[in-house]
PDB file of C-alpha atoms and ligand atoms in Angstrom:
ATOM      1  CA  MET H   1      -4.053  22.790 -17.062  1.00  0.00           C
ATOM      2  CA  GLU H   2      -4.206  19.795 -14.723  1.00  0.00           C
ATOM      3  CA  PRO H   3      -7.098  17.390 -15.198  1.00  0.00           C
ATOM      4  CA  ALA H   4      -9.917  17.780 -12.715  1.00  0.00           C
ATOM      5  CA  ARG H   5      -9.581  15.148 -10.023  1.00  0.00           C
ATOM      6  CA  ARG H   6     -11.564  14.343  -6.918  1.00  0.00           C
ATOM      7  CA  VAL H   7     -10.389  13.860  -3.367  1.00  0.00           C
ATOM      8  CA  ILE H   8     -12.220  11.002  -1.600  1.00  0.00           C
ATOM      9  CA  SER H   9     -12.200  10.530   2.234  1.00  0.00           C
ATOM     10  CA  PHE H  10     -13.212   7.277   3.725  1.00  0.00           C
ATOM     11  CA  HIS H  11     -12.925   5.135   6.810  1.00  0.00           C
ATOM     12  CA  TYR H  12     -11.945   1.608   6.287  1.00  0.00           C
ATOM     13  CA  THR H  13     -11.161  -1.569   8.067  1.00  0.00           C
ATOM     14  CA  LEU H  14      -8.898  -3.931   6.190  1.00  0.00           C
ATOM     15  CA  THR H  15      -9.159  -7.728   6.748  1.00  0.00           C
ATOM     16  CA  ASP H  16      -7.277 -10.666   5.154  1.00  0.00           C
ATOM     17  CA  SER H  17      -8.824 -13.828   3.822  1.00  0.00           C
ATOM     18  CA  GLU H  18      -8.943 -15.227   7.247  1.00  0.00           C
ATOM     19  CA  GLY H  19     -10.862 -12.377   8.607  1.00  0.00           C
ATOM     20  CA  GLU H  20      -7.902 -10.947  10.564  1.00  0.00           C
ATOM     21  CA  VAL H  21      -8.020  -7.175  10.917  1.00  0.00           C
ATOM     22  CA  ILE H  22      -4.795  -5.786   9.280  1.00  0.00           C
ATOM     23  CA  ASP H  23      -5.445  -2.177   9.503  1.00  0.00           C
ATOM     24  CA  THR H  24      -8.219   0.345  10.312  1.00  0.00           C
ATOM     25  CA  SER H  25      -8.759   4.142  10.122  1.00  0.00           C
ATOM     26  CA  ARG H  26     -11.382   3.939  12.774  1.00  0.00           C
ATOM     27  CA  ASP H  27      -9.151   5.093  15.589  1.00  0.00           C
ATOM     28  CA  SER H  28      -8.119   8.265  13.743  1.00  0.00           C
ATOM     29  CA  GLN H  29      -9.101  10.472  10.798  1.00  0.00           C
ATOM     30  CA  PRO H  30     -10.630   9.089   7.633  1.00  0.00           C
ATOM     31  CA  PHE H  31      -8.156   8.425   4.988  1.00  0.00           C
ATOM     32  CA  SER H  32      -8.029  10.924   2.013  1.00  0.00           C
ATOM     33  CA  TYR H  33      -6.578  10.354  -1.404  1.00  0.00           C
ATOM     34  CA  MET H  34      -6.678  11.999  -4.749  1.00  0.00           C
ATOM     35  CA  GLU H  35      -8.100   9.895  -7.606  1.00  0.00           C
ATOM     36  CA  GLY H  36      -5.839   8.870 -10.432  1.00  0.00           C
ATOM     37  CA  THR H  37      -2.601   9.052  -8.397  1.00  0.00           C
ATOM     38  CA  ALA H  38      -2.017   5.355  -7.670  1.00  0.00           C
ATOM     39  CA  GLN H  39      -2.066   6.232  -3.963  1.00  0.00           C
ATOM     40  CA  ILE H  40      -4.241   3.285  -3.091  1.00  0.00           C
ATOM     41  CA  ILE H  41      -4.533  -0.266  -4.514  1.00  0.00           C
ATOM     42  CA  PRO H  42      -6.282  -0.381  -7.850  1.00  0.00           C
ATOM     43  CA  GLY H  43      -9.176  -2.659  -6.853  1.00  0.00           C
ATOM     44  CA  LEU H  44     -10.178  -0.380  -4.119  1.00  0.00           C
ATOM     45  CA  GLU H  45      -9.850   2.743  -6.205  1.00  0.00           C
ATOM     46  CA  ARG H  46     -12.105   1.364  -8.816  1.00  0.00           C
ATOM     47  CA  ALA H  47     -14.817   0.420  -6.205  1.00  0.00           C
ATOM     48  CA  LEU H  48     -14.612   3.714  -4.389  1.00  0.00           C
ATOM     49  CA  ALA H  49     -15.021   5.646  -7.634  1.00  0.00           C
ATOM     50  CA  LEU H  50     -18.495   4.232  -7.877  1.00  0.00           C
ATOM     51  CA  LEU H  51     -19.639   5.331  -4.344  1.00  0.00           C
ATOM     52  CA  SER H  52     -21.175   8.582  -2.958  1.00  0.00           C
ATOM     53  CA  ALA H  53     -20.616  10.291   0.398  1.00  0.00           C
ATOM     54  CA  GLY H  54     -22.257   8.378   3.004  1.00  0.00           C
ATOM     55  CA  ASP H  55     -22.159   4.945   1.390  1.00  0.00           C
ATOM     56  CA  GLN H  56     -20.993   1.974   3.278  1.00  0.00           C
ATOM     57  CA  ARG H  57     -19.741  -1.137   1.393  1.00  0.00           C
ATOM     58  CA  LYS H  58     -17.828  -4.369   1.870  1.00  0.00           C
ATOM     59  CA  ILE H  59     -15.273  -4.477  -0.989  1.00  0.00           C
ATOM     60  CA  ASP H  60     -13.480  -7.521  -1.843  1.00  0.00           C
ATOM     61  CA  VAL H  61     -10.245  -7.136  -3.787  1.00  0.00           C
ATOM     62  CA  ALA H  62      -8.475  -9.974  -5.448  1.00  0.00           C
ATOM     63  CA  ALA H  63      -4.663 -10.279  -4.844  1.00  0.00           C
ATOM     64  CA  LYS H  64      -3.869  -9.205  -8.411  1.00  0.00           C
ATOM     65  CA  ASP H  65      -5.838  -5.955  -7.788  1.00  0.00           C
ATOM     66  CA  ALA H  66      -4.300  -5.463  -4.363  1.00  0.00           C
ATOM     67  CA  TYR H  67      -0.644  -5.931  -3.803  1.00  0.00           C
ATOM     68  CA  GLY H  68      -0.140  -8.337  -6.535  1.00  0.00           C
ATOM     69  CA  GLU H  69       0.344 -12.129  -6.783  1.00  0.00           C
ATOM     70  CA  HIS H  70       3.326 -13.567  -4.880  1.00  0.00           C
ATOM     71  CA  ASP H  71       6.315 -13.564  -7.316  1.00  0.00           C
ATOM     72  CA  PRO H  72       8.790 -16.458  -6.525  1.00  0.00           C
ATOM     73  CA  GLU H  73      11.379 -14.544  -8.616  1.00  0.00           C
ATOM     74  CA  LEU H  74      11.584 -11.913  -5.917  1.00  0.00           C
ATOM     75  CA  ILE H  75      12.878 -14.475  -3.348  1.00  0.00           C
ATOM     76  CA  ILE H  76      16.616 -14.316  -3.723  1.00  0.00           C
ATOM     77  CA  GLN H  77      19.696 -15.696  -2.065  1.00  0.00           C
ATOM     78  CA  VAL H  78      22.406 -13.059  -1.351  1.00  0.00           C
ATOM     79  CA  PRO H  79      25.868 -13.446   0.209  1.00  0.00           C
ATOM     80  CA  ARG H  80      25.734 -11.858   3.682  1.00  0.00           C
ATOM     81  CA  GLU H  81      28.706  -9.585   3.093  1.00  0.00           C
ATOM     82  CA  LYS H  82      26.716  -7.940   0.290  1.00  0.00           C
ATOM     83  CA  LEU H  83      24.130  -6.751   2.874  1.00  0.00           C
ATOM     84  CA  PRO H  84      24.081  -3.860   5.362  1.00  0.00           C
ATOM     85  CA  ASN H  85      24.510  -4.804   8.963  1.00  0.00           C
ATOM     86  CA  ASP H  86      26.125  -8.130   8.015  1.00  0.00           C
ATOM     87  CA  GLY H  87      27.162  -8.850  11.645  1.00  0.00           C
ATOM     88  CA  THR H  88      23.742  -8.139  13.115  1.00  0.00           C
ATOM     89  CA  LEU H  89      21.444  -9.255  10.248  1.00  0.00           C
ATOM     90  CA  ALA H  90      18.326 -11.079  11.595  1.00  0.00           C
ATOM     91  CA  VAL H  91      15.206 -12.653  10.108  1.00  0.00           C
ATOM     92  CA  GLY H  92      12.545  -9.956   9.859  1.00  0.00           C
ATOM     93  CA  ASP H  93      15.000  -7.153   9.010  1.00  0.00           C
ATOM     94  CA  GLN H  94      13.846  -4.863   6.044  1.00  0.00           C
ATOM     95  CA  PHE H  95      15.854  -2.723   3.696  1.00  0.00           C
ATOM     96  CA  GLN H  96      15.641  -1.150   0.296  1.00  0.00           C
ATOM     97  CA  ALA H  97      17.421  -2.708  -2.640  1.00  0.00           C
ATOM     98  CA  THR H  98      17.073  -2.767  -6.426  1.00  0.00           C
ATOM     99  CA  GLY H  99      14.957  -5.576  -7.831  1.00  0.00           C
ATOM    100  CA  PRO H 100      15.425  -7.645 -10.983  1.00  0.00           C
ATOM    101  CA  ASN H 101      13.865  -4.875 -13.140  1.00  0.00           C
ATOM    102  CA  GLU H 102      15.741  -2.091 -11.592  1.00  0.00           C
ATOM    103  CA  GLU H 103      12.771  -1.028  -9.420  1.00  0.00           C
ATOM    104  CA  VAL H 104      13.431  -0.174  -5.724  1.00  0.00           C
ATOM    105  CA  LEU H 105      11.888  -2.799  -3.518  1.00  0.00           C
ATOM    106  CA  MET H 106      11.598  -3.251   0.128  1.00  0.00           C
ATOM    107  CA  PHE H 107      13.215  -6.620   0.899  1.00  0.00           C
ATOM    108  CA  ARG H 108      12.652  -8.647   4.137  1.00  0.00           C
ATOM    109  CA  VAL H 109      15.072 -11.182   5.434  1.00  0.00           C
ATOM    110  CA  ILE H 110      13.131 -14.563   5.649  1.00  0.00           C
ATOM    111  CA  GLY H 111      16.167 -16.788   6.226  1.00  0.00           C
ATOM    112  CA  ILE H 112      19.764 -16.667   7.146  1.00  0.00           C
ATOM    113  CA  ASN H 113      22.756 -18.962   7.375  1.00  0.00           C
ATOM    114  CA  ASP H 114      26.563 -18.445   7.831  1.00  0.00           C
ATOM    115  CA  ALA H 115      27.082 -17.600   4.240  1.00  0.00           C
ATOM    116  CA  GLU H 116      23.780 -16.295   2.745  1.00  0.00           C
ATOM    117  CA  ALA H 117      20.657 -14.558   3.500  1.00  0.00           C
ATOM    118  CA  THR H 118      17.344 -15.296   1.856  1.00  0.00           C
ATOM    119  CA  LEU H 119      15.395 -12.132   1.016  1.00  0.00           C
ATOM    120  CA  ASP H 120      11.846 -11.638  -0.104  1.00  0.00           C
ATOM    121  CA  GLY H 121      11.026  -8.645  -2.229  1.00  0.00           C
ATOM    122  CA  ASN H 122       7.344  -9.273  -2.277  1.00  0.00           C
ATOM    123  CA  HIS H 123       4.942  -6.964  -0.436  1.00  0.00           C
ATOM    124  CA  PRO H 124       3.912  -8.715   2.830  1.00  0.00           C
ATOM    125  CA  LEU H 125       0.528  -8.698   1.528  1.00  0.00           C
ATOM    126  CA  ALA H 126       1.214 -10.085  -1.970  1.00  0.00           C
ATOM    127  CA  GLY H 127      -0.924 -13.090  -2.755  1.00  0.00           C
ATOM    128  CA  GLU H 128      -3.546 -12.078  -0.369  1.00  0.00           C
ATOM    129  CA  ALA H 129      -7.203 -11.433  -1.215  1.00  0.00           C
ATOM    130  CA  LEU H 130      -8.295  -8.445   0.895  1.00  0.00           C
ATOM    131  CA  THR H 131     -11.574  -7.133   2.121  1.00  0.00           C
ATOM    132  CA  PHE H 132     -12.136  -3.505   2.801  1.00  0.00           C
ATOM    133  CA  ASP H 133     -15.226  -2.372   4.949  1.00  0.00           C
ATOM    134  CA  VAL H 134     -15.454   1.228   3.890  1.00  0.00           C
ATOM    135  CA  GLU H 135     -17.623   4.224   4.671  1.00  0.00           C
ATOM    136  CA  VAL H 136     -17.255   7.207   2.338  1.00  0.00           C
ATOM    137  CA  THR H 137     -17.187  10.394   4.506  1.00  0.00           C
ATOM    138  CA  ALA H 138     -16.648  13.060   1.904  1.00  0.00           C
ATOM    139  CA  ILE H 139     -16.006  13.565  -1.767  1.00  0.00           C
ATOM    140  CA  ARG H 140     -14.823  16.954  -3.092  1.00  0.00           C
ATOM    141  CA  ASP H 141     -12.883  18.374  -6.007  1.00  0.00           C
ATOM    142  CA  ALA H 142      -9.107  18.624  -5.493  1.00  0.00           C
ATOM    143  CA  THR H 143      -7.789  22.180  -4.857  1.00  0.00           C
ATOM    144  CA  PRO H 144      -5.292  23.670  -7.274  1.00  0.00           C
ATOM    145  CA  GLU H 145      -2.522  23.243  -4.636  1.00  0.00           C
ATOM    146  CA  GLU H 146      -3.390  19.506  -4.338  1.00  0.00           C
ATOM    147  CA  LEU H 147      -3.395  19.068  -8.086  1.00  0.00           C
ATOM    148  CA  SER H 148       0.078  20.623  -8.398  1.00  0.00           C
ATOM    149  CA  HIS H 149       1.400  18.479  -5.606  1.00  0.00           C
ATOM    150  CA  GLY H 150      -0.293  15.205  -6.958  1.00  0.00           C
ATOM    151  CA  HIS H 151      -1.736  14.311  -3.490  1.00  0.00           C
ATOM    152  CA  ALA H 152      -4.545  15.069  -1.177  1.00  0.00           C
ATOM    153  CA  HIS H 153      -4.043  17.389   1.754  1.00  0.00           C
ATOM    154  CA  GLY H 154      -5.710  16.735   5.153  1.00  0.00           C
ATOM    155  CA  PRO H 155      -8.443  18.701   6.809  1.00  0.00           C
ATOM    156  CA  GLY H 156      -5.626  21.007   8.516  1.00  0.00           C
ATOM    157  CA  GLY H 157      -4.221  21.865   5.140  1.00  0.00           C
ATOM    158  CA  HIS H 158      -0.795  20.947   4.228  1.00  0.00           C
ATOM    159  CA  HIS H 159       1.141  18.023   5.773  1.00  0.00           C
ATOM    160  CA  HIS H 160       3.844  16.086   4.298  1.00  0.00           C
TER     161      HIS H 160
HETATM  162 ZN1   ZN K 201       1.349  18.732  -0.777  1.00  0.00          ZN
END
């Protein structure tokens, strides 16, 4: 028997510490997620868990409860020939690689010279305090199908 979980749907506008809008759901459907599946950042999930359908809130999330603090150990130098697309590698390129603790991370190229590339495995929003303007549009119990898949399904049913 799977534990009971709720599916929470909400609109959000995400801004960084300078008030720049990073992302919003306002031009499409509300975002839906199943509680307890680590689908959204922990600080936001904790705050949303206390709200009811119809509530609007401004939620401030510290970096450690968002995409984590910026980790200098995730900035690494790699010989260019070890990288994919060695010949056309450019600053801003991204690719998956294995990090220091065997985790799969998305690395961005932040510097490059003839011999080496400098890669940053931090999330682009690591170290950022974030603010979410949210409006909870619906809260319901997860369906058996959603519980077995471990994620919420949209209003049209199944979509992966
Ligand atoms: Zn599914």
